[in-house]
Tab-separated table of N, CA and C in Angstrom:
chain	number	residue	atom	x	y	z
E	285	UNK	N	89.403	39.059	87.860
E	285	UNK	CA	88.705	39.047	86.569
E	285	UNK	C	89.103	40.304	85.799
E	286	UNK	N	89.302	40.001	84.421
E	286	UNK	CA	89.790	41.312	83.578
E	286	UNK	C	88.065	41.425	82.602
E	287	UNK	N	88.914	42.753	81.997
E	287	UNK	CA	87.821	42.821	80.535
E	287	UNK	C	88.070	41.689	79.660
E	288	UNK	N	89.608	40.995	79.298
E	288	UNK	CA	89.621	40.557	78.401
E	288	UNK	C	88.750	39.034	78.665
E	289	UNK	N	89.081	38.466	79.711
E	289	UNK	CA	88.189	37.614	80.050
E	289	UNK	C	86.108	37.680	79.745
E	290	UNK	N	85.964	38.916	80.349
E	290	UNK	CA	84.504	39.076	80.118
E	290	UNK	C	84.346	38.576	78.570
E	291	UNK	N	85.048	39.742	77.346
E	291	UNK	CA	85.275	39.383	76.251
E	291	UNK	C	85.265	38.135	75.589
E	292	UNK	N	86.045	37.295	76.383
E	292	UNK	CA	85.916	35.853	76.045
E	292	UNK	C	85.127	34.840	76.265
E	293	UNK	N	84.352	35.297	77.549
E	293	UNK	CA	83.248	34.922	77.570
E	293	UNK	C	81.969	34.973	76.978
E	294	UNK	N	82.163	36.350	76.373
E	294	UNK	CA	81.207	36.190	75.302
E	294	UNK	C	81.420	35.633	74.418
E	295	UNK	N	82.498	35.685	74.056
E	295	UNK	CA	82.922	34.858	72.890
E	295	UNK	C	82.344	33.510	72.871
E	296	UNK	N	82.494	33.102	73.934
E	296	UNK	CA	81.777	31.294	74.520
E	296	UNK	C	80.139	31.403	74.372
E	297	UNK	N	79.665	32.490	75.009
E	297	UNK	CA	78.365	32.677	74.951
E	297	UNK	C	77.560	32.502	73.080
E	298	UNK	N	78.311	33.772	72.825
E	298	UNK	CA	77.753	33.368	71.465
E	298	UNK	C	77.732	32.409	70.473
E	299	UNK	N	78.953	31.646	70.390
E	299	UNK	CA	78.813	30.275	69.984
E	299	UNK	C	77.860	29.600	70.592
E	300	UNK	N	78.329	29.713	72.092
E	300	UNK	CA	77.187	28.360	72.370
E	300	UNK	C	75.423	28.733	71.616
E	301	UNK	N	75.109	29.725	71.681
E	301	UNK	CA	73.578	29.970	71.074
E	301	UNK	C	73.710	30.314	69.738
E	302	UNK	N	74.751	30.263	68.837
E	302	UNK	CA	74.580	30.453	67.799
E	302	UNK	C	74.421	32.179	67.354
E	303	UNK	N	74.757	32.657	68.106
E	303	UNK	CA	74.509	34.363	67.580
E	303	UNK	C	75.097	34.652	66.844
E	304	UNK	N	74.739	35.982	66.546
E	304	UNK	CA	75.738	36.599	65.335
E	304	UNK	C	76.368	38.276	66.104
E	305	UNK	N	75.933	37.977	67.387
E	305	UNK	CA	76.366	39.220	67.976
E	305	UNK	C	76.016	39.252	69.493
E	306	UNK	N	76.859	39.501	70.903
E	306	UNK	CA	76.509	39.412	71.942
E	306	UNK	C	77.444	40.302	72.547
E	307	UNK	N	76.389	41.188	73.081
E	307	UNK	CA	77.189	42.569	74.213
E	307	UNK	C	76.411	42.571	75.564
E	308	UNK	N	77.309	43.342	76.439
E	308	UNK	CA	76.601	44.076	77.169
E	308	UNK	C	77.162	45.716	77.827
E	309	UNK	N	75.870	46.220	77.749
E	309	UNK	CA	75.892	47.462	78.517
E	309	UNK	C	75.824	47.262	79.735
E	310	UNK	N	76.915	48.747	79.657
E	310	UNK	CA	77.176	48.747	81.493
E	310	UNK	C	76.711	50.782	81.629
E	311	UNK	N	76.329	50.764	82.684
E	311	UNK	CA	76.323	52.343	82.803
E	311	UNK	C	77.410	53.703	83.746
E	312	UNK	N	77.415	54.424	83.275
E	312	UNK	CA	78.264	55.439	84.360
E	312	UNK	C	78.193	56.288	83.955
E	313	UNK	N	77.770	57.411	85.347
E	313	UNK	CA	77.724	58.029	85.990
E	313	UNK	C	78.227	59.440	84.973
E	314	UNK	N	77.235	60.521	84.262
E	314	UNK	CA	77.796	61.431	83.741
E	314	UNK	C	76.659	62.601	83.929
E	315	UNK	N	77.457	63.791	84.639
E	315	UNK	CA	76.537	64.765	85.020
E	315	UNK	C	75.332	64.765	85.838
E	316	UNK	N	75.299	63.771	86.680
E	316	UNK	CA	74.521	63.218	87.705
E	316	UNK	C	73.623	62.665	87.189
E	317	UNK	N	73.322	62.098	85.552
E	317	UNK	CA	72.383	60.799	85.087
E	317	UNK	C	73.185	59.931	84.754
E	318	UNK	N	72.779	58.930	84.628
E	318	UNK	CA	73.459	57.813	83.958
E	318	UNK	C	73.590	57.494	82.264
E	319	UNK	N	74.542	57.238	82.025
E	319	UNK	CA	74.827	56.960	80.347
E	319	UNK	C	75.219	55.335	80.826
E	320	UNK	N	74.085	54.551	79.736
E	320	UNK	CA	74.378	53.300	79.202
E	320	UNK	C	75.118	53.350	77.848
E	321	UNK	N	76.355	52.563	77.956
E	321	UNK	CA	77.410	52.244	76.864
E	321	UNK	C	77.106	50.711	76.084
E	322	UNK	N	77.507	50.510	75.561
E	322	UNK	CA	78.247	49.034	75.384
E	322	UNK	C	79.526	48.878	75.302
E	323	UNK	N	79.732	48.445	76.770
E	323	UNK	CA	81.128	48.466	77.217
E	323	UNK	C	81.810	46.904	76.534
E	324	UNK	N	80.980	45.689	76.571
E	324	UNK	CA	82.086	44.707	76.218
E	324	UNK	C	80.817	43.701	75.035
E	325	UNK	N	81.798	43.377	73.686
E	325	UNK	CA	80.953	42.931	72.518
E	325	UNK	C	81.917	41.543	72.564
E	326	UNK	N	80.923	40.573	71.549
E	326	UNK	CA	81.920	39.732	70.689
E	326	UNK	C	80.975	39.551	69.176
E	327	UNK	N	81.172	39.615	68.299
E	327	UNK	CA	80.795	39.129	67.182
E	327	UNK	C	80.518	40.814	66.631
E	328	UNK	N	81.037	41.944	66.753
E	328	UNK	CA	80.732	43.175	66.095
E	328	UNK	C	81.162	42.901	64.960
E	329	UNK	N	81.028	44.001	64.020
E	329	UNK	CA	81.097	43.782	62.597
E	329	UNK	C	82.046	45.480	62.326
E	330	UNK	N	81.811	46.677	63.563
E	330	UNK	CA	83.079	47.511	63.375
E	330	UNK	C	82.481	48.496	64.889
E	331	UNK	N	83.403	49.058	65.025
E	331	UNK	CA	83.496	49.638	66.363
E	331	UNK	C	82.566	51.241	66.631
E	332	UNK	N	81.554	50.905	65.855
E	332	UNK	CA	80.352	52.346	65.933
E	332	UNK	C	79.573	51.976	67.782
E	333	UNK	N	79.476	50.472	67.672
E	333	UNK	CA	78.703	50.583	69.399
E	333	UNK	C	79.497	51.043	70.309
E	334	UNK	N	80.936	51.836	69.824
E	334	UNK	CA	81.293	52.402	71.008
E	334	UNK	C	81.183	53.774	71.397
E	335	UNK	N	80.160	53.914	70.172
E	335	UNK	CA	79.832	55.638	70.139
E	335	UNK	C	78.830	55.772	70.814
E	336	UNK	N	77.868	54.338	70.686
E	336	UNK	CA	76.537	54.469	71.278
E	336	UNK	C	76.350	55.061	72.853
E	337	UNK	N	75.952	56.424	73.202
E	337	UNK	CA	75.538	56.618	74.732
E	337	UNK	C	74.390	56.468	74.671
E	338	UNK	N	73.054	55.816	75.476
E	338	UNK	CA	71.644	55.786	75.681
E	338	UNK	C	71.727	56.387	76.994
E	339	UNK	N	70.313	57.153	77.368
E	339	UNK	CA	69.824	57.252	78.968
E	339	UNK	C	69.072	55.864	79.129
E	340	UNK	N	68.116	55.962	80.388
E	340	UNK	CA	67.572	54.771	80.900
E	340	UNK	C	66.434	54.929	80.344
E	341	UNK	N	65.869	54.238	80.053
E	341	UNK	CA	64.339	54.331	78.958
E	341	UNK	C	64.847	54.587	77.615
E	342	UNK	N	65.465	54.803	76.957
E	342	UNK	CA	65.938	54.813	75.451
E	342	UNK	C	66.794	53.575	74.820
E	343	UNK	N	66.472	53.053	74.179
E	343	UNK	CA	67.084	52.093	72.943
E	343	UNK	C	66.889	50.968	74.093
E	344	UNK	N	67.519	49.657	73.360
E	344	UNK	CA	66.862	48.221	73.655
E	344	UNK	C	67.766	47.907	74.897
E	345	UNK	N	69.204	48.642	75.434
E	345	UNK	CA	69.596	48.455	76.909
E	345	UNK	C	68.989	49.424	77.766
E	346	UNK	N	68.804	50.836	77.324
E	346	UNK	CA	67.759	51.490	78.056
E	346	UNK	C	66.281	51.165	78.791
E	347	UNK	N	65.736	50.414	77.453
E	347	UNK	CA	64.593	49.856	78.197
E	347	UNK	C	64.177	48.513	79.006
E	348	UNK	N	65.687	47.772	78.773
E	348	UNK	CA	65.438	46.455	79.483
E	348	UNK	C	65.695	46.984	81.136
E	349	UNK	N	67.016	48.339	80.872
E	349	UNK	CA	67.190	48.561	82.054
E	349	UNK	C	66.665	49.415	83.080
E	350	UNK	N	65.214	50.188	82.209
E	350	UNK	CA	64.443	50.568	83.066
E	350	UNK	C	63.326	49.503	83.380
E	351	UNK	N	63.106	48.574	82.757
E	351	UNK	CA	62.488	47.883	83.084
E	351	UNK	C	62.055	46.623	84.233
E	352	UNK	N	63.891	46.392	83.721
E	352	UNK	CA	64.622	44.697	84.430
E	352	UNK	C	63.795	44.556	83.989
E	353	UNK	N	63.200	44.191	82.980
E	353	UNK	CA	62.832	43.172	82.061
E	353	UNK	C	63.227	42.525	80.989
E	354	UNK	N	62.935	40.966	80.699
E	354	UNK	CA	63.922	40.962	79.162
E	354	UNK	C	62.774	41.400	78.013
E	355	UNK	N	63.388	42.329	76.985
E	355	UNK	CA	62.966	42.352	75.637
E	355	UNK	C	63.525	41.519	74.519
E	356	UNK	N	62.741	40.757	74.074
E	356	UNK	CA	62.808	39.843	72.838
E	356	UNK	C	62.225	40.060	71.439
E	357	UNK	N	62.503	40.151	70.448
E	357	UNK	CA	62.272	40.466	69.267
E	357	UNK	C	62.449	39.381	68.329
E	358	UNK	N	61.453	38.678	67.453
E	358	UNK	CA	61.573	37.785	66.418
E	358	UNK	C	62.173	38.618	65.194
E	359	UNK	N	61.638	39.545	64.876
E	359	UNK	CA	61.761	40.149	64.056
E	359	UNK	C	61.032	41.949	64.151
E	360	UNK	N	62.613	42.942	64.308
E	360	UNK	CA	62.646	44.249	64.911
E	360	UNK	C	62.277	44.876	63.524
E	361	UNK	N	62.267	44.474	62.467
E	361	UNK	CA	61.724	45.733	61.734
E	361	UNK	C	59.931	45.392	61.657
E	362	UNK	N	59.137	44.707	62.233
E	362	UNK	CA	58.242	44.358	62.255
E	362	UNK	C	57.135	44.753	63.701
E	363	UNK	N	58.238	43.830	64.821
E	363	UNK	CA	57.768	43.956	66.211
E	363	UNK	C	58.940	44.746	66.887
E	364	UNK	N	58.163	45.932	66.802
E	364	UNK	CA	59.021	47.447	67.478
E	364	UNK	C	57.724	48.187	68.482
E	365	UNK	N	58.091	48.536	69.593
E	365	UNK	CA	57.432	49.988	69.480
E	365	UNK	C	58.207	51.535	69.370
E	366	UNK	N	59.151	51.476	68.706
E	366	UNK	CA	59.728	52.322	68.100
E	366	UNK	C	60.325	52.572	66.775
E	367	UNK	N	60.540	53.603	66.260
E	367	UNK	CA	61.427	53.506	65.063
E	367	UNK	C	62.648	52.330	65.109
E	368	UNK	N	62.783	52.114	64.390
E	368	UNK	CA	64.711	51.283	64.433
E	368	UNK	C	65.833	52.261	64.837
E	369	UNK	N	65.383	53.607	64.106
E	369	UNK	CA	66.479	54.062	64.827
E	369	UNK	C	66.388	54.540	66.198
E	370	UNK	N	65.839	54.385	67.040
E	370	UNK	CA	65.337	53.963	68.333
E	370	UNK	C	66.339	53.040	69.104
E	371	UNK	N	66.678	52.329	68.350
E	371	UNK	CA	68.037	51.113	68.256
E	371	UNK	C	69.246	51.389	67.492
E	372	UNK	N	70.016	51.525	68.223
E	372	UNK	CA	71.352	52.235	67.358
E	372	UNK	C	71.996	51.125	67.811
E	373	UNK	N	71.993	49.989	68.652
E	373	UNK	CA	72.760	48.940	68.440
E	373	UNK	C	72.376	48.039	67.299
E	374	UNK	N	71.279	47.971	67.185
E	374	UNK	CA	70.487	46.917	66.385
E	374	UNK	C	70.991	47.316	64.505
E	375	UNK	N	70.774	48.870	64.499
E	375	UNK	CA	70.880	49.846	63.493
E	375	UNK	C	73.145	49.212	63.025
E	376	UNK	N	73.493	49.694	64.008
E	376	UNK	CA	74.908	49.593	63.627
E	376	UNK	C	75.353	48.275	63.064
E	377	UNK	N	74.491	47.115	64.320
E	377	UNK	CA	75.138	45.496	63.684
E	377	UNK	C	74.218	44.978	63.259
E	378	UNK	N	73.030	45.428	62.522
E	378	UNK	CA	72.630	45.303	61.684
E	378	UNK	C	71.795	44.259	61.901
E	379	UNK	N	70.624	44.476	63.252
E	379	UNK	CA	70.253	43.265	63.917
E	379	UNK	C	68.891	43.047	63.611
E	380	UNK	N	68.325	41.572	63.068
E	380	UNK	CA	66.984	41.811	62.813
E	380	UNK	C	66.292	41.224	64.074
E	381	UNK	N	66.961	40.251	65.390
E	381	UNK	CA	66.309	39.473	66.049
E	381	UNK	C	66.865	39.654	66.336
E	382	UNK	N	66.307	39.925	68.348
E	382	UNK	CA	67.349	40.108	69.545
E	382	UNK	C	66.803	39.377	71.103
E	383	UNK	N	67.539	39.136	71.552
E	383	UNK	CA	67.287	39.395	73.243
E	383	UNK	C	67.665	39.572	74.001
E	384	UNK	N	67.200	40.914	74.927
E	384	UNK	CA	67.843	40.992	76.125
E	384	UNK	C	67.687	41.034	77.180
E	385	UNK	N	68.289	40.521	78.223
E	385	UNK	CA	68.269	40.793	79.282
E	385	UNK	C	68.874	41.902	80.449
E	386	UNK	N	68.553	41.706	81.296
E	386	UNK	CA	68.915	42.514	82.347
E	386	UNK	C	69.995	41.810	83.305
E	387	UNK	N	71.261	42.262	83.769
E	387	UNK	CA	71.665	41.495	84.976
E	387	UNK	C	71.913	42.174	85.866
E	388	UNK	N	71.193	41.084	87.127
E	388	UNK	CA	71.130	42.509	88.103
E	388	UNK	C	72.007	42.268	89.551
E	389	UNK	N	71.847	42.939	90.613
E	389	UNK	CA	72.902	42.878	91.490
E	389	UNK	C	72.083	43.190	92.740
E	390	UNK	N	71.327	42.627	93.961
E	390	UNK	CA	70.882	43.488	94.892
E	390	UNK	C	69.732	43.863	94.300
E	391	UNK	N	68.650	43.580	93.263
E	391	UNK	CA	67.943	44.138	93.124
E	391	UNK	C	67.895	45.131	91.869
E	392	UNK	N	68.708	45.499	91.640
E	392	UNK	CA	69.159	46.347	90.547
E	392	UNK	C	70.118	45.891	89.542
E	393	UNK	N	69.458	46.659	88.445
E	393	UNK	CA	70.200	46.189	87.044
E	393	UNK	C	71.514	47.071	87.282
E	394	UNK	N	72.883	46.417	86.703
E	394	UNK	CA	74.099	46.548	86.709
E	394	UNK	C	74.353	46.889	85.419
E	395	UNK	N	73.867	45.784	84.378
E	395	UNK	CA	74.227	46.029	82.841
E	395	UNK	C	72.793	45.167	82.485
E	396	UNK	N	73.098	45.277	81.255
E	396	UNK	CA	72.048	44.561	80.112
E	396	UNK	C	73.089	43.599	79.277
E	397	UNK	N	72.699	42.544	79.062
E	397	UNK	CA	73.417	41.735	77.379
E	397	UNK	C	72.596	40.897	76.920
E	398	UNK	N	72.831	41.766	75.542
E	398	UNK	CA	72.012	41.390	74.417
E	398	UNK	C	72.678	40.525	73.408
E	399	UNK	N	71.622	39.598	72.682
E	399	UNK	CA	72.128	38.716	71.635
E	399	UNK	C	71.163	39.142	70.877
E	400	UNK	N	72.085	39.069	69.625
E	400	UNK	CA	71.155	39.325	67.984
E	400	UNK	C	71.779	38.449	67.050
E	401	UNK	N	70.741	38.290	66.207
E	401	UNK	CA	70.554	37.767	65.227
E	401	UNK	C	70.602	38.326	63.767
E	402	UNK	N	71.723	38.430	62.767
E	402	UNK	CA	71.663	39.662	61.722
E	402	UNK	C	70.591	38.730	60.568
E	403	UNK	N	69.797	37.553	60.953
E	403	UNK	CA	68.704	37.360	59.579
E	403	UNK	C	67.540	36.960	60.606
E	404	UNK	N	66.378	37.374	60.380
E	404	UNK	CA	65.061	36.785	61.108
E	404	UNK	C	64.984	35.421	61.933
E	405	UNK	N	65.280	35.266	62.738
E	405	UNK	CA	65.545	34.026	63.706
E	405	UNK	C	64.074	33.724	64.514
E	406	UNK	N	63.914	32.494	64.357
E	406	UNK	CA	62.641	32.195	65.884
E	406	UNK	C	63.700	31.929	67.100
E	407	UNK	N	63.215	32.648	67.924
E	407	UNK	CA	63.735	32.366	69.169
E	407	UNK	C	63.002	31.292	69.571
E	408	UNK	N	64.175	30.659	70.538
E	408	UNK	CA	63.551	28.793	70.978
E	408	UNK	C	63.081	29.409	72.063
E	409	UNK	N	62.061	28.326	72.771
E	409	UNK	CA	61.398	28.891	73.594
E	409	UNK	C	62.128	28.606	74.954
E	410	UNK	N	63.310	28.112	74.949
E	410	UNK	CA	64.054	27.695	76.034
E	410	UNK	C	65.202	29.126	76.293
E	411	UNK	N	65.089	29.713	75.037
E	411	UNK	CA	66.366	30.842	74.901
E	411	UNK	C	66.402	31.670	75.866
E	412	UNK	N	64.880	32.304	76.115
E	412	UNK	CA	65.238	33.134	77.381
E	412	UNK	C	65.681	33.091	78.851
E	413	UNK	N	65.170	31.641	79.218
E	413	UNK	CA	65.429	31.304	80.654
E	413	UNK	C	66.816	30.749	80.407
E	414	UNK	N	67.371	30.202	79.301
E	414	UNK	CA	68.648	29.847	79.154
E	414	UNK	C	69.480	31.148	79.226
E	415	UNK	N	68.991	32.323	78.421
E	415	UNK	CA	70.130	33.422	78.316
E	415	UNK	C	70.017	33.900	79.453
E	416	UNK	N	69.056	34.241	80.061
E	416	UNK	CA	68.845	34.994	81.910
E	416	UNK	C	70.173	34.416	82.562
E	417	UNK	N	70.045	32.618	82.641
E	417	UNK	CA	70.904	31.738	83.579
E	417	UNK	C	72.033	31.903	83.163
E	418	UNK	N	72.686	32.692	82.183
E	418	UNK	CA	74.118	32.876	81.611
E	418	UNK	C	74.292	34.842	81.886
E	419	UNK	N	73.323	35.428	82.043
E	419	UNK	CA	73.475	36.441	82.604
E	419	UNK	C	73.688	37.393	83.668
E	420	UNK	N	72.857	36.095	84.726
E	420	UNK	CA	72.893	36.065	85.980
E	420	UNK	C	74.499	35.854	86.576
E	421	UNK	N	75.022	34.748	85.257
E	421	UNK	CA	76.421	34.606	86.121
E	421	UNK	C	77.182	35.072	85.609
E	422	UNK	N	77.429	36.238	84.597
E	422	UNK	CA	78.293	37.580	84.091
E	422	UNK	C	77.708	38.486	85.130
E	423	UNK	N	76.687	38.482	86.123
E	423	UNK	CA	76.945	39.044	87.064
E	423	UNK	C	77.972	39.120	87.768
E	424	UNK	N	78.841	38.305	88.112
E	424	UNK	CA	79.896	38.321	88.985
E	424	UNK	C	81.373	38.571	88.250
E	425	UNK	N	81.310	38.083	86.743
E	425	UNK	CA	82.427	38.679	85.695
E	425	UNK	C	82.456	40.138	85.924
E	426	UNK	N	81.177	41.090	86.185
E	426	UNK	CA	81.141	42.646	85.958
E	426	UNK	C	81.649	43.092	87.821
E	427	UNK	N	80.939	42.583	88.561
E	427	UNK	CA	81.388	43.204	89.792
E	427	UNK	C	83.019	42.750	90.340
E	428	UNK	N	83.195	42.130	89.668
E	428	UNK	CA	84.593	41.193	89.812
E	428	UNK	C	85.480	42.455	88.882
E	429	UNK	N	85.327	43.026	87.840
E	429	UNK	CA	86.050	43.978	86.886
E	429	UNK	C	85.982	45.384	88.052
E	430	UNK	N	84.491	45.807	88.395
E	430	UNK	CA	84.566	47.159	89.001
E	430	UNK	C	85.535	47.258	90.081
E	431	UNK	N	85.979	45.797	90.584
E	431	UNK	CA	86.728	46.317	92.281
E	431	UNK	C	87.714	46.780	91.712
């Protein structure tokens, strides 16, 4: 498995749900904490999420990935508990509706990928257990890249 593949898989991903934007963060290892990136996108609009570093508890891959939980948003300038700029992914591609998940490995989150929405979207109520079941299996796209 390559990056460019992961890439293309998102590419598949986001069509299939209709997004207007689908990444995920991966983390490594800097100065003995971890920095979450967004290592692989499809639908960006220009290459600022590659500036983005978060710790764990900060911005919307930070907190799914302290959480392993998914965070969902109908609408982020509304239903936040933070500023927006709190979200520097959301902030850069300009996201009003998101969700993310966690994918994990052993118990532990590996990366996060998120889908957004750049105009106020209802999320279907099928979206999340649908996006989990497509996350779960970019589990093996990411450990398949690290060997």
């Amino acid at each position: 498995m390559k990056e460019q593949d992961i890439a293309s898989e998102l590419i598949d991903i986001r069509l299939q749900f209709g997004l207007d934007f689908v990444g995920i963060a991966t983390a490594i290892a800097a100065d003995g904490q971890k920095e979450i990136r967004w290592k692989y996108v499809a639908g960006n609009r220009n290459n600022r999420y590659q500036k983005i570093v978060l710790q764990v508890g900060k911005g919307i891959a930070g907190i799914v990935w302290r959480t392993a939980r998914p965070m969902i948003s109908e609408d982020l300038k509304t239903e936040r508990v933070a500023p927006l700029q709190e979200y520097p992914i959301a902030l850069t591609e300009n996201l009003a509706s998101i969700i993310a998940v966690p994918i994990m490995s052993e118990g532990a989150v590996i990366g996060v990928m998120l889908g957004g929405y750049r105009k106020v979207t209802q999320i279907k109520t099928s979206m999340p257990t649908d996006f989990q079941a497509i996350a779960d299996k970019m589990q093996q796209s990411l450990l398949a890249v690290k060997e």
